[in-house]
XYZ file of C-alpha atoms in Angstrom:
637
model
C 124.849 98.133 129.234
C 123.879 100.734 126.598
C 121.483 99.489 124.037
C 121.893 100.963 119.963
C 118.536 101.985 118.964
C 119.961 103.603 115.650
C 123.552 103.676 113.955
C 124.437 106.724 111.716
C 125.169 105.051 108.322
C 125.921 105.927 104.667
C 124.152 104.964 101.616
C 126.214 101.564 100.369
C 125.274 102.532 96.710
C 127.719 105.541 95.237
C 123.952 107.317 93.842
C 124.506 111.142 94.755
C 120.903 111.103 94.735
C 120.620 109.131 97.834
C 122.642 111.267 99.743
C 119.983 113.607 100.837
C 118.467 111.213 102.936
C 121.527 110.393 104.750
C 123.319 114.222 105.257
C 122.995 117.334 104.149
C 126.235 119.589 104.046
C 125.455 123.481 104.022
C 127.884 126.399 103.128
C 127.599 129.716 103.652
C 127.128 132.566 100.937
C 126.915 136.389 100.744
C 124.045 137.771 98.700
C 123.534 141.660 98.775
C 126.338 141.859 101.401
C 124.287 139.751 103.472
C 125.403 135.917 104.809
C 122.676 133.278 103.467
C 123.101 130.045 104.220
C 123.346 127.828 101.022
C 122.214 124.154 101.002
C 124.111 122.172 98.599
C 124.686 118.369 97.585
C 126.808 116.595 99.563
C 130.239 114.875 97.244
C 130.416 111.460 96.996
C 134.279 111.961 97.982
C 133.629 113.193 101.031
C 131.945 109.788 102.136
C 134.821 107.354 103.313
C 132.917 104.506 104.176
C 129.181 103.130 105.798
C 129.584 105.132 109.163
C 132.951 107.962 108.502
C 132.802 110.974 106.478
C 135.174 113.493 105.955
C 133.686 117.409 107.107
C 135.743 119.572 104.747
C 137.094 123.111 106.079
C 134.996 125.636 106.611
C 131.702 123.594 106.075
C 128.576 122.600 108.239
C 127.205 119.309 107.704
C 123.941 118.546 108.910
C 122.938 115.141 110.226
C 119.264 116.114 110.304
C 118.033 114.080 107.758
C 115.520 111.019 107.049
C 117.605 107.994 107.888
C 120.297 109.521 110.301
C 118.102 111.833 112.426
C 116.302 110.717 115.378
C 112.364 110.066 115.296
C 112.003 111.163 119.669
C 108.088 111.715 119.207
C 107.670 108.259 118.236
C 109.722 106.729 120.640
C 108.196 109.242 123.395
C 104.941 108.281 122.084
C 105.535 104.300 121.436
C 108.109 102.588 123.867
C 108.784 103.213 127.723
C 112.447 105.103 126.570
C 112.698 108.296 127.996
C 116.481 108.782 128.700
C 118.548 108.557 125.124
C 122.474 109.309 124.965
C 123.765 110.225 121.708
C 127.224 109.570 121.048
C 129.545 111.364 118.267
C 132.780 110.702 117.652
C 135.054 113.060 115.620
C 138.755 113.669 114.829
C 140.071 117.290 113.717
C 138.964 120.259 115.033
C 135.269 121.037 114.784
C 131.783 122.221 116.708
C 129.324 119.667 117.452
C 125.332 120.903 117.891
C 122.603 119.230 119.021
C 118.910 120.615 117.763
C 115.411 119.248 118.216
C 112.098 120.214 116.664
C 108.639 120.188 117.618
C 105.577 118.515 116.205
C 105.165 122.510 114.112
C 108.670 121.768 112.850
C 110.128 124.759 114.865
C 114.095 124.177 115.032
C 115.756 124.584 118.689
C 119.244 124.337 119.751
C 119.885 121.884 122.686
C 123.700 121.838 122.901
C 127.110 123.052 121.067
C 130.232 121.147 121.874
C 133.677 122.078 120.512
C 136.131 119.513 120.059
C 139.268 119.279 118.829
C 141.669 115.895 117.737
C 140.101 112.175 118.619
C 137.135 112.853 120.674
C 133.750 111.003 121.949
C 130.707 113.685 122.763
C 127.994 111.687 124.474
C 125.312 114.281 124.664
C 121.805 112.580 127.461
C 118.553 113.530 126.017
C 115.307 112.832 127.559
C 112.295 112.198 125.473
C 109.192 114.251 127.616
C 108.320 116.945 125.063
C 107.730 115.354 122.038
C 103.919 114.014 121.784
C 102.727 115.986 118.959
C 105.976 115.406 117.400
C 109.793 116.366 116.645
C 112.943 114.943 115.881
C 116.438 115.317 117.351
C 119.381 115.462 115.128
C 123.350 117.290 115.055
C 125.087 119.227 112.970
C 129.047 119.162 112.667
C 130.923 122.532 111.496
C 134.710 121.790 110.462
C 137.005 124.730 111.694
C 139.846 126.113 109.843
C 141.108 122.366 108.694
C 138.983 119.372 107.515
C 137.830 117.208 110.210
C 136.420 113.447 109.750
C 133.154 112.411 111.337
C 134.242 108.573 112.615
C 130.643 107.564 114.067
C 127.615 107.955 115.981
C 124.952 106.321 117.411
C 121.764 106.488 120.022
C 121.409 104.698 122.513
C 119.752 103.721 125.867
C 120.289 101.962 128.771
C 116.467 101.066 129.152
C 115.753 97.719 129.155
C 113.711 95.996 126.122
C 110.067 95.118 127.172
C 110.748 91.639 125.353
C 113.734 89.843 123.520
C 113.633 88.444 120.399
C 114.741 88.557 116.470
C 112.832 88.276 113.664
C 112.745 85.876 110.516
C 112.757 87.875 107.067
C 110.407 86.240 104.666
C 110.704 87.482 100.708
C 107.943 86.192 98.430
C 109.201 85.918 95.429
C 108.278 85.369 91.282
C 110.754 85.871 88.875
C 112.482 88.222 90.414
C 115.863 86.720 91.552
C 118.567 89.458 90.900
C 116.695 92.074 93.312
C 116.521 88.974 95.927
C 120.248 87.952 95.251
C 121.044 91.753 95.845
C 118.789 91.881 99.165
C 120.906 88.669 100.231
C 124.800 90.225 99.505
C 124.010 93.077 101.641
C 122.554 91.490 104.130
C 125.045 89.235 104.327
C 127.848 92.169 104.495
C 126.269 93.303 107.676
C 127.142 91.427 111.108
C 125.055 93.965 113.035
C 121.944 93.203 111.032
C 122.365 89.407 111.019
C 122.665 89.572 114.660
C 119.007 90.416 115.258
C 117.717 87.346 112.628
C 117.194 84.253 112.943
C 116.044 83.094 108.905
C 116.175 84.447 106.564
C 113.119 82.534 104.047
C 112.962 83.023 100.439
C 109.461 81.986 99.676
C 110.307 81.339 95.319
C 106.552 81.147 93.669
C 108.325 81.367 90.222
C 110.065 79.364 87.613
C 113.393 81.500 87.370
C 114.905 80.089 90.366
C 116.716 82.533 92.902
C 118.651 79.542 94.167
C 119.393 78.809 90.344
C 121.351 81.665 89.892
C 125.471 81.643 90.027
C 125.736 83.907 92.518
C 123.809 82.211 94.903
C 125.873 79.421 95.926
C 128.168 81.825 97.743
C 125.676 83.881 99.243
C 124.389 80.502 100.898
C 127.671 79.804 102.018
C 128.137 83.354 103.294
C 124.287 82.878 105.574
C 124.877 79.357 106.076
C 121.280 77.733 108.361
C 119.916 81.608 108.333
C 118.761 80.938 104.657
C 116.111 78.994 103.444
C 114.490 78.635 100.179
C 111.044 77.235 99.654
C 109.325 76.546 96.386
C 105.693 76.474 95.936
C 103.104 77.843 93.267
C 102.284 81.283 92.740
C 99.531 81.949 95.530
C 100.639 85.753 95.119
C 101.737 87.693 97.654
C 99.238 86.890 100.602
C 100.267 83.071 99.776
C 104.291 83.918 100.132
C 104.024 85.493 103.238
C 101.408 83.652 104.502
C 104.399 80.712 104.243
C 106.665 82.789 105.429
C 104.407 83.157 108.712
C 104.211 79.235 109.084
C 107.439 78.644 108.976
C 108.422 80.819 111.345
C 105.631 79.580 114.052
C 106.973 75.836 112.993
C 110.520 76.897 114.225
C 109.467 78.397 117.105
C 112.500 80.449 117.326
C 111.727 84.492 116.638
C 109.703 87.103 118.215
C 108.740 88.276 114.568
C 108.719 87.869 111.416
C 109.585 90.698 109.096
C 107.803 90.465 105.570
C 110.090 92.141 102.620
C 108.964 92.496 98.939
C 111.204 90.723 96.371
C 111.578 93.906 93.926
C 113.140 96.298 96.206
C 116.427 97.963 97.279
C 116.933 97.652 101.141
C 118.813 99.968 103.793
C 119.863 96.928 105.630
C 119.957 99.195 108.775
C 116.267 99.546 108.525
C 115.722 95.911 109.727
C 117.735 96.265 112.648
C 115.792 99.255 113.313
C 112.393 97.698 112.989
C 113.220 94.760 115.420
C 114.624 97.180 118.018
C 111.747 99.344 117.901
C 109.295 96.184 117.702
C 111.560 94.831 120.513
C 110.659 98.104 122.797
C 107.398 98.765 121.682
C 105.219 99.108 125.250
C 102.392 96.459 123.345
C 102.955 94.367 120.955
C 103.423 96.870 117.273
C 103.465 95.887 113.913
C 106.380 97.914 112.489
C 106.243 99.176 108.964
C 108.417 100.893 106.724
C 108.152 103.858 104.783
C 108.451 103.308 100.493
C 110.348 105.452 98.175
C 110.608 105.514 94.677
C 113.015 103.405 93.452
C 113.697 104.980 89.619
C 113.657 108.279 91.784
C 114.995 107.686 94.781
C 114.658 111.097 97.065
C 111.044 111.040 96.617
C 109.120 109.685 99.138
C 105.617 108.105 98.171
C 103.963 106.587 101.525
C 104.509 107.752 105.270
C 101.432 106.942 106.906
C 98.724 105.513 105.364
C 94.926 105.239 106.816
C 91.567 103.377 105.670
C 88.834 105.853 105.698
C 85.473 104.479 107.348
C 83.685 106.228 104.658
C 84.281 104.724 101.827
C 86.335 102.165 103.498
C 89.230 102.657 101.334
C 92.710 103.482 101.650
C 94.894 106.624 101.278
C 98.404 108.170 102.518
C 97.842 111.238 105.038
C 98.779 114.520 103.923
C 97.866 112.987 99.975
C 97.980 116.087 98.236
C 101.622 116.864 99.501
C 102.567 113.319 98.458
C 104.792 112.424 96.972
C 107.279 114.151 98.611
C 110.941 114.896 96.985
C 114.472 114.745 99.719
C 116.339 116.704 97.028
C 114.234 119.707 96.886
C 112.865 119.972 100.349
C 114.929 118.302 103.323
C 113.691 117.089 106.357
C 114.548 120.109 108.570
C 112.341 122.385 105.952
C 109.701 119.959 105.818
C 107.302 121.032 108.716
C 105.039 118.377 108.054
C 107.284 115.611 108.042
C 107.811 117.032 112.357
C 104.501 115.642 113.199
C 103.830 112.016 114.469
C 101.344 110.776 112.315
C 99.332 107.538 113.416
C 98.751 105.143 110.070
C 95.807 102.409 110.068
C 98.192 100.000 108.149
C 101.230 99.370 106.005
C 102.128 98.718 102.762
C 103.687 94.926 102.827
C 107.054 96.084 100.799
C 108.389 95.647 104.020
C 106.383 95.021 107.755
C 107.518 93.377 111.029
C 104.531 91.821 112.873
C 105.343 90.123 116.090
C 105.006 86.613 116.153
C 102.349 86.350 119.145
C 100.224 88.690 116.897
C 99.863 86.168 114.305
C 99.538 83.266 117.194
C 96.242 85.691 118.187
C 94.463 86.790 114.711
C 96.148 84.454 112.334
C 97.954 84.670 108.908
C 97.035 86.120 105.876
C 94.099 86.342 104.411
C 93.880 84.447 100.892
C 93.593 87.206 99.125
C 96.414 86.669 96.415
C 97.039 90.664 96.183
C 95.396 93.811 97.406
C 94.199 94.988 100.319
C 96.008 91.959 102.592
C 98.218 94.283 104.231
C 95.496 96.804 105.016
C 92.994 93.909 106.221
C 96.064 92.275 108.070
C 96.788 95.550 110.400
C 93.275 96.393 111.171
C 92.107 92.301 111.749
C 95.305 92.915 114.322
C 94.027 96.480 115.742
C 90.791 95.190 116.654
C 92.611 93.038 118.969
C 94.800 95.347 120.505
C 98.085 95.477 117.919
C 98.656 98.732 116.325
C 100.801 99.757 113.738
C 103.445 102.006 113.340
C 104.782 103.639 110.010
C 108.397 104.416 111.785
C 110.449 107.036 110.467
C 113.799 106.015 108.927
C 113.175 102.745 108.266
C 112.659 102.164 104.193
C 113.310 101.104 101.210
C 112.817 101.555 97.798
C 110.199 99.732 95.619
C 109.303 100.679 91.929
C 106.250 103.191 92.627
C 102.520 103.289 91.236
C 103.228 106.264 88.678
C 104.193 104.093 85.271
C 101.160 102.015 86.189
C 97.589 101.912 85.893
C 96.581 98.252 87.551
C 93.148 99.103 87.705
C 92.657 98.305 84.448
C 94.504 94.905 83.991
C 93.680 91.798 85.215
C 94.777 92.942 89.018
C 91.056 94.733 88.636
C 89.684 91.947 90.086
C 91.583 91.901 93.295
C 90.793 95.782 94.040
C 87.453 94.819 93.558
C 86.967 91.871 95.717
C 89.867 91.886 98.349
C 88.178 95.903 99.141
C 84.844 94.526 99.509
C 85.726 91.515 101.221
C 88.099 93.537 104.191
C 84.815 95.578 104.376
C 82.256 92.868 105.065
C 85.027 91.674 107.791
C 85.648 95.099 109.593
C 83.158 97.785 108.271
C 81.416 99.526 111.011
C 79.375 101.544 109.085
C 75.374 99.943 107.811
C 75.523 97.700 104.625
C 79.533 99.686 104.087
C 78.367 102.996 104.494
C 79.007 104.667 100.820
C 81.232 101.776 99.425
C 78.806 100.128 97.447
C 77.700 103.554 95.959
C 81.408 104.009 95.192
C 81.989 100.376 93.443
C 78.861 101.059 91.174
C 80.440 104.582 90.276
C 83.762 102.914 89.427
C 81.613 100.565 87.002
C 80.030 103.195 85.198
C 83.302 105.310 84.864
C 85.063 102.752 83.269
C 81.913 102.242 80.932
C 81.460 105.308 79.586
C 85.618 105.513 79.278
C 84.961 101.875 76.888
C 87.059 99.926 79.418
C 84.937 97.048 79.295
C 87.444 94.182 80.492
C 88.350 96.113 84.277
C 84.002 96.131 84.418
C 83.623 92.528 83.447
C 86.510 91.616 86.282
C 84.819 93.747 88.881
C 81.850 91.725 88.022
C 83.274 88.459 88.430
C 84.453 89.742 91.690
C 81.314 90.781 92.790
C 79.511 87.306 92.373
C 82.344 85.631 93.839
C 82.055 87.863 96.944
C 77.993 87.016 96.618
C 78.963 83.391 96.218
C 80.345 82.761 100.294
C 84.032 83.536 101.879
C 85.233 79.881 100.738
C 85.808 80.897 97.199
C 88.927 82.930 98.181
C 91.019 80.034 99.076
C 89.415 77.895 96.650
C 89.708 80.107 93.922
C 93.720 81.239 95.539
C 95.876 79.642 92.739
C 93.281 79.623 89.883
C 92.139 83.757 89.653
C 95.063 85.820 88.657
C 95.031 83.074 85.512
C 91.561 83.186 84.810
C 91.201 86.500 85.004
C 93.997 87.328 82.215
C 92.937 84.941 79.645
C 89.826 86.963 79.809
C 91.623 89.827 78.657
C 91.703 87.781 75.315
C 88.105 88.860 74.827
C 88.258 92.368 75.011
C 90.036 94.152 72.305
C 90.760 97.257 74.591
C 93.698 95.545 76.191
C 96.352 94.690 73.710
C 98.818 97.453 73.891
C 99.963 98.449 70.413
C 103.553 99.040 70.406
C 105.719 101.071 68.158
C 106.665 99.466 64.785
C 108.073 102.416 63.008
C 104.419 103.463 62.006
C 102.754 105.666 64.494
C 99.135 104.912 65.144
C 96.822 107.683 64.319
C 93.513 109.221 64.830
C 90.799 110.359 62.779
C 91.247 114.098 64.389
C 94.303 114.097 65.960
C 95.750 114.301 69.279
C 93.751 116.605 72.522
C 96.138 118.217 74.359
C 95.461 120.067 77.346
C 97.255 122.752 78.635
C 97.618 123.687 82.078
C 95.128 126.327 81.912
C 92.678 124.511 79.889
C 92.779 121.644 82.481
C 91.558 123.609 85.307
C 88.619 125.090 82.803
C 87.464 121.271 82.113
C 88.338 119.807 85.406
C 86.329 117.080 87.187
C 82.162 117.887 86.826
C 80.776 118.095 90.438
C 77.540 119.113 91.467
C 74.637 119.643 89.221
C 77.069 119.640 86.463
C 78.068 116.185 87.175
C 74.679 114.444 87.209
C 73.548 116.438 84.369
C 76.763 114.787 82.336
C 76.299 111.645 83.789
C 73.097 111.084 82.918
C 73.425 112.374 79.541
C 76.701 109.914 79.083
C 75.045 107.314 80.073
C 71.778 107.490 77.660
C 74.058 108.143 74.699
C 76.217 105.034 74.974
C 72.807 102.990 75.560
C 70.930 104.813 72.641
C 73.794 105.252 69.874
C 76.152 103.374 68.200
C 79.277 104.019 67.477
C 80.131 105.651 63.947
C 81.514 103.259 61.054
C 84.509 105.704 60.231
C 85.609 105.697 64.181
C 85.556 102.182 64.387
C 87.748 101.934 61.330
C 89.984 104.348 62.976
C 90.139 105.955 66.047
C 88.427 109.101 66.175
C 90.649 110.826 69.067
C 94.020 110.496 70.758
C 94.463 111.044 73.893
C 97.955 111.526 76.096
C 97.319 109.151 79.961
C 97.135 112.153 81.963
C 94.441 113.318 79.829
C 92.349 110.753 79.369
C 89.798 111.293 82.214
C 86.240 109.719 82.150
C 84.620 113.001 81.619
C 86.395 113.408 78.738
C 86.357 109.807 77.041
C 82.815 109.462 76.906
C 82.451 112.347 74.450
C 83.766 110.022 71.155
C 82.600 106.856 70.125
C 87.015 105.608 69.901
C 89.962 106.987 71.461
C 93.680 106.144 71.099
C 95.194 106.437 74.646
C 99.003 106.043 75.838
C 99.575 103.290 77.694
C 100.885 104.404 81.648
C 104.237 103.668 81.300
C 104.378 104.745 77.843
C 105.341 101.141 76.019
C 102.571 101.485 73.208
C 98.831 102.784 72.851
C 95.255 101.395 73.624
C 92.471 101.719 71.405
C 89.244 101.976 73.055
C 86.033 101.355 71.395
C 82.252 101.711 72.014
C 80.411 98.788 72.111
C 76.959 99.833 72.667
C 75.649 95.624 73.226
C 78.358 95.069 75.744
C 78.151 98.292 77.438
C 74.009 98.083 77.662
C 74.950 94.583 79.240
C 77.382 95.562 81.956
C 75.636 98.814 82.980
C 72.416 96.345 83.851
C 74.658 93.866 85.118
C 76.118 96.472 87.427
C 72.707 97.447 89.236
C 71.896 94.099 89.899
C 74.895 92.840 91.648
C 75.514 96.180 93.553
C 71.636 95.776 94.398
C 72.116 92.325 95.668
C 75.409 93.053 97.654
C 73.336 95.718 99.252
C 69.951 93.792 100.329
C 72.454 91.038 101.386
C 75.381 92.859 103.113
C 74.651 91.597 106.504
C 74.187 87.790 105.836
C 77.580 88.320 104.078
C 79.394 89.971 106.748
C 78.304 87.536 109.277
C 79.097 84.937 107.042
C 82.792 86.318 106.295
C 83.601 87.360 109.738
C 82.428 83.483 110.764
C 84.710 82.196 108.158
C 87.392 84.479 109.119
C 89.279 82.225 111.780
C 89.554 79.449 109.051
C 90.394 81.350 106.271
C 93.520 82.598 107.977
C 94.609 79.347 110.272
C 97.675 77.924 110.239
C 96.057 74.542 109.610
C 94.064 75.772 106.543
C 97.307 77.232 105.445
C 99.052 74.407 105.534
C 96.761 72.213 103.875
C 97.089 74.683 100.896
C 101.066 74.361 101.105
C 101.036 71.014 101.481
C 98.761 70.064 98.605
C 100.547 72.487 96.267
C 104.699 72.045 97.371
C 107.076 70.998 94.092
């Protein structure tokens, strides 16, 4: 019996700009009495429902595109499947053809079928020359009358290396139209309910998901799939951590699959990630790529790594990222042909088989940041890798309006980065991490961000202070750490009230040009500024006039911390553009922190390995399911 290991579907939303991720029709154009072949955006009207689509005369439609190609190098490269059948079915007259690519991104043709009226092309593929990399998709050319495209799929007749569905869990807070929307279309789809067994919606808020009037039918609609569970915010390490219990208490799935709350879901995606999970050759942690979800062809992470040195994260290929559908498909994309291995993924949405979690535990209490990354390599170093799998995604609102290492979230870079360094770090005392933190500090210093430095701080003597702050602290230092934003003037975002804001000397704008003259210092050039930064904030104050008013303005993008440092007050745009800062130097506080800074970075140093024994000790009973559930159990409504 044949086995689907992907469906060709259409976007469910009517957004033209989704449909370059789904097909991509081409038509043909004459320039300088040569033919050219012309991409062009693909008419909602042509799209009759999730799996038809009408090919109109004369035009080539390409199915080599993000969600309906097929990733072969990472099913070569991944699973035991070897022998794939793809199967097309068409009425009208029409040419089917079958390409691949390598892991270069060089385009060969495999196959052209014509077919004419109702007709089923089942083309056998074998996956044995993919390892570096390469897809396999089809194109469909109408002839001289429209034909419709009725449905296709892939499929094997290999045999699963285990069985198995998977419980969703969605932590939750405040967000409960994006989770009622999750639910409706996951409840429209039979095929995707078929591989879950729960569906838990862990609700860490106080506007109620099962409070809302559409919910009632939804529940009706899932019946025993859905489950919702209230609890205190424990942030997002808490609500999936929960959603991880409960599915070892039932006892029923092969995985869990962990799903962000403000997101947009191709529900095909999770039937995807349990298949591939299901024929994975070793256990896999399956994640899912993220796109932007106020811009929704551009991708923003495929595979993302942890660099040893400075142990911190980063998407491969960063300076092509992110990367836009709509202006460069997949078929033009050479980079997007090779298999690329991540370290981890991004907990927007990640299925992690249950036996996993039986082995290295849940969670770590972290609250947010760095969970996911610490999660995926606690489960490398016993044997699990992960996979960032090609068409399988969603959309999540991206990093680019935000700037959360400056708010209160400052704290959990800080600590949750040092912390998942102390437990997996290979390198001596972190390698260069600790020379990194201290550089952060005195960045933000001489940019007069003195509330992210004070968090980092607090951070740092909680890490100094033993692993059994971070579940003691779990609940209490997201609050904590934003009523100390009441003490530092920097923070309040001043928001338009019909009378703009100004500065003393006006607003520095940088053009292109100029930017590249004043980029980043490096070299001699840094140190020397540096250094002399740093002595002026200790020895001068800041001027009476430019404390009255701010003596610069500055737009985001501009404000860099070789720049900043030059005035004693800047007025800077907030990131997503709601209102201003006002930063000020405060030559007591600053002489303060910078001291403060030495000392704790010199103390995290000298005691680095009594702290990472100590952590990776405490590591078993920070993330136990008992531990866990004493936390749930002593904080449930």
């Amino acid at each position: 019996m044949p086995h689907v290991l992907q469906n060709v579907v259409f976007p469910t939303d009517r957004d033209p700009d989704l449909l370059p991720l789904y097909v991509d029709p081409e038509i043909w154009s004459v320039i300088d009495e040569e033919p050219v072949r012309v991409s062009n955006r693909a008419h909602l009207g042509n799209i009759l429902d999730r799996r038809r689509a009408r090919i109109v005369a004369g035009r080539r439609v390409s199915f080599g595109t993000y969600f309906n190609a097929f990733p072969a190098s990472y099913w070569q490269h991944w699973t035991p499947v070897r022998d794939v059948r793809l199967t097309v079915r068409t009425s009208g007259p029409a040419t089917v053809l079958v390409y691949r690519s390598t892991g270069s991104g060089v385009h060969q043709r495999i196959e052209t079928r014509e077919v004419d009226g109702e007709t089923t092309s089942d083309f056998d593929l074998v996956l044995n020359q993919y390892s570096d990399g390469g897809w396999i998709w089809f194109d469909i050319v109408a002839d001289e009358q429209n034909a419709v495209f009725e449905g296709a799929e892939w499929t094997t007749e290999t045999e699963p290396s285990r069985s198995g569905n998977a419980s969703i869990g969605i932590t939750t807070y405040n967000k409960p139209d994006y989770c009622i929307w999750t639910l409706m279309n996951l409840a429209s789809e039979p095929d995707v309910l078929e591989v879950l067994d729960r569906i838990y919606i862990v609700d860490q808020g106080d506007r109620r998901v099962d409070g809302q009037p559409e919910f009632a039918e939804i529940a009706a609609s899932l019946g025993e799939k859905l489950e919702v569970i209230a609890q205190p915010n424990l942030g997002g390490s808490g609500g999936f951590a929960r959603a991880m219990a409960e599915t070892l208490q039932a006892g029923t799935s092969e995985f869990v699959q962990l799903l962000d709350d403000d997101v947009r879901l191709e529900t095909e995606s999770v039937r995807r990630s349990v298949v591939f999970g299901r024929y994975a050759s070793v256990p896999t942690i399956v994640g899912a790529h993220m796109f932007d979800l106020l811009d929704r062809p551009r991708l923003h992470a495929w595979a993302e790594v942890v660099d040893e040195q400075p142990f911190m994260w980063r998407t491969l290929y960063q300076d092509r990222m992110p990367h836009d559908f709509s202006a460069s498909n997949l078929r033009q994309t050479s980079m997007l042909h090779t298999r690329l291995d991540a370290d981890y993924n991004g907990w927007w949405m990640c299925l992690i088989p249950v036996s996993t979690i039986r082995e290295v535990g849940l969670a770590l209490p972290a609250f947010i940041k760095w969970d996911d990354a610490e999660y995926c390599l606690r489960a490398r170093e016993a044997g699990t890798p992960t996979v960032s799998m090609p068409g399988i995604a969603l959309w999540h609102v991206s990093w680019v309006g935000k700037d959360d290492s400056i708010d209160w979230q400052a704290y959990f870079h800080a600590r949750n980065r040092i912390v998942a360094a102390l437990l997996h770090s290979r390198a001596p005392q972190g390698g260069t991490l600790l020379r990194h933190s201290r550089r952060m500090d005195l960045k933000h210093l001489m940019m007069m961000q003195y509330y992210p430095v004070a968090l980092r701080h607090r951070a740092l003597r909680d890490i100094l202070s033993g692993p059994e702050h971070m579940r003691a602290n779990l609940a209490t230092a997201m609050p904590q750490a934003r009523a100390l934003a009441q003490e530092y003037p920097e923070t309040v975002v001043h928001k338009d009230t019909g009378v703009p804001l100004r500065s003393r000397r006006g607003r520095q704008v940088f053009t292109r040009r100029r930017r590249h003259d004043y980029d980043s210092p490096s070299g001699l050039r840094l140190r020397w500024f540096t250094a002399v930064a740093l002595v002026s904030h200790w020895v001068h104050a800041a001027r009476p006039e430019n404390l009255a008013q701010p003596e610069v303005e500055f737009g985001k993008d501009d404000a860099h911390w070789w720049r900043l440092p030059l005035y004693d007050s800047a007025l800077v745009n907030a990131a997503d553009g709601s209102g201003k800062n006002i930063y000020m130097r405060d030559r007591g506080r600053y002489r303060r922190m910078l001291v403060e800074s030495v000392r704790l970075h010199r103390r995290l140093r000298r005691q680095w390995p009594t702290l990472a024994r100590d952590y990776r000790m405490a590591m078993p009973e920070l993330t136990s399911l008992e531990a866990w559930r004493r936390t749930f159990e002593g904080g449930d409504r």
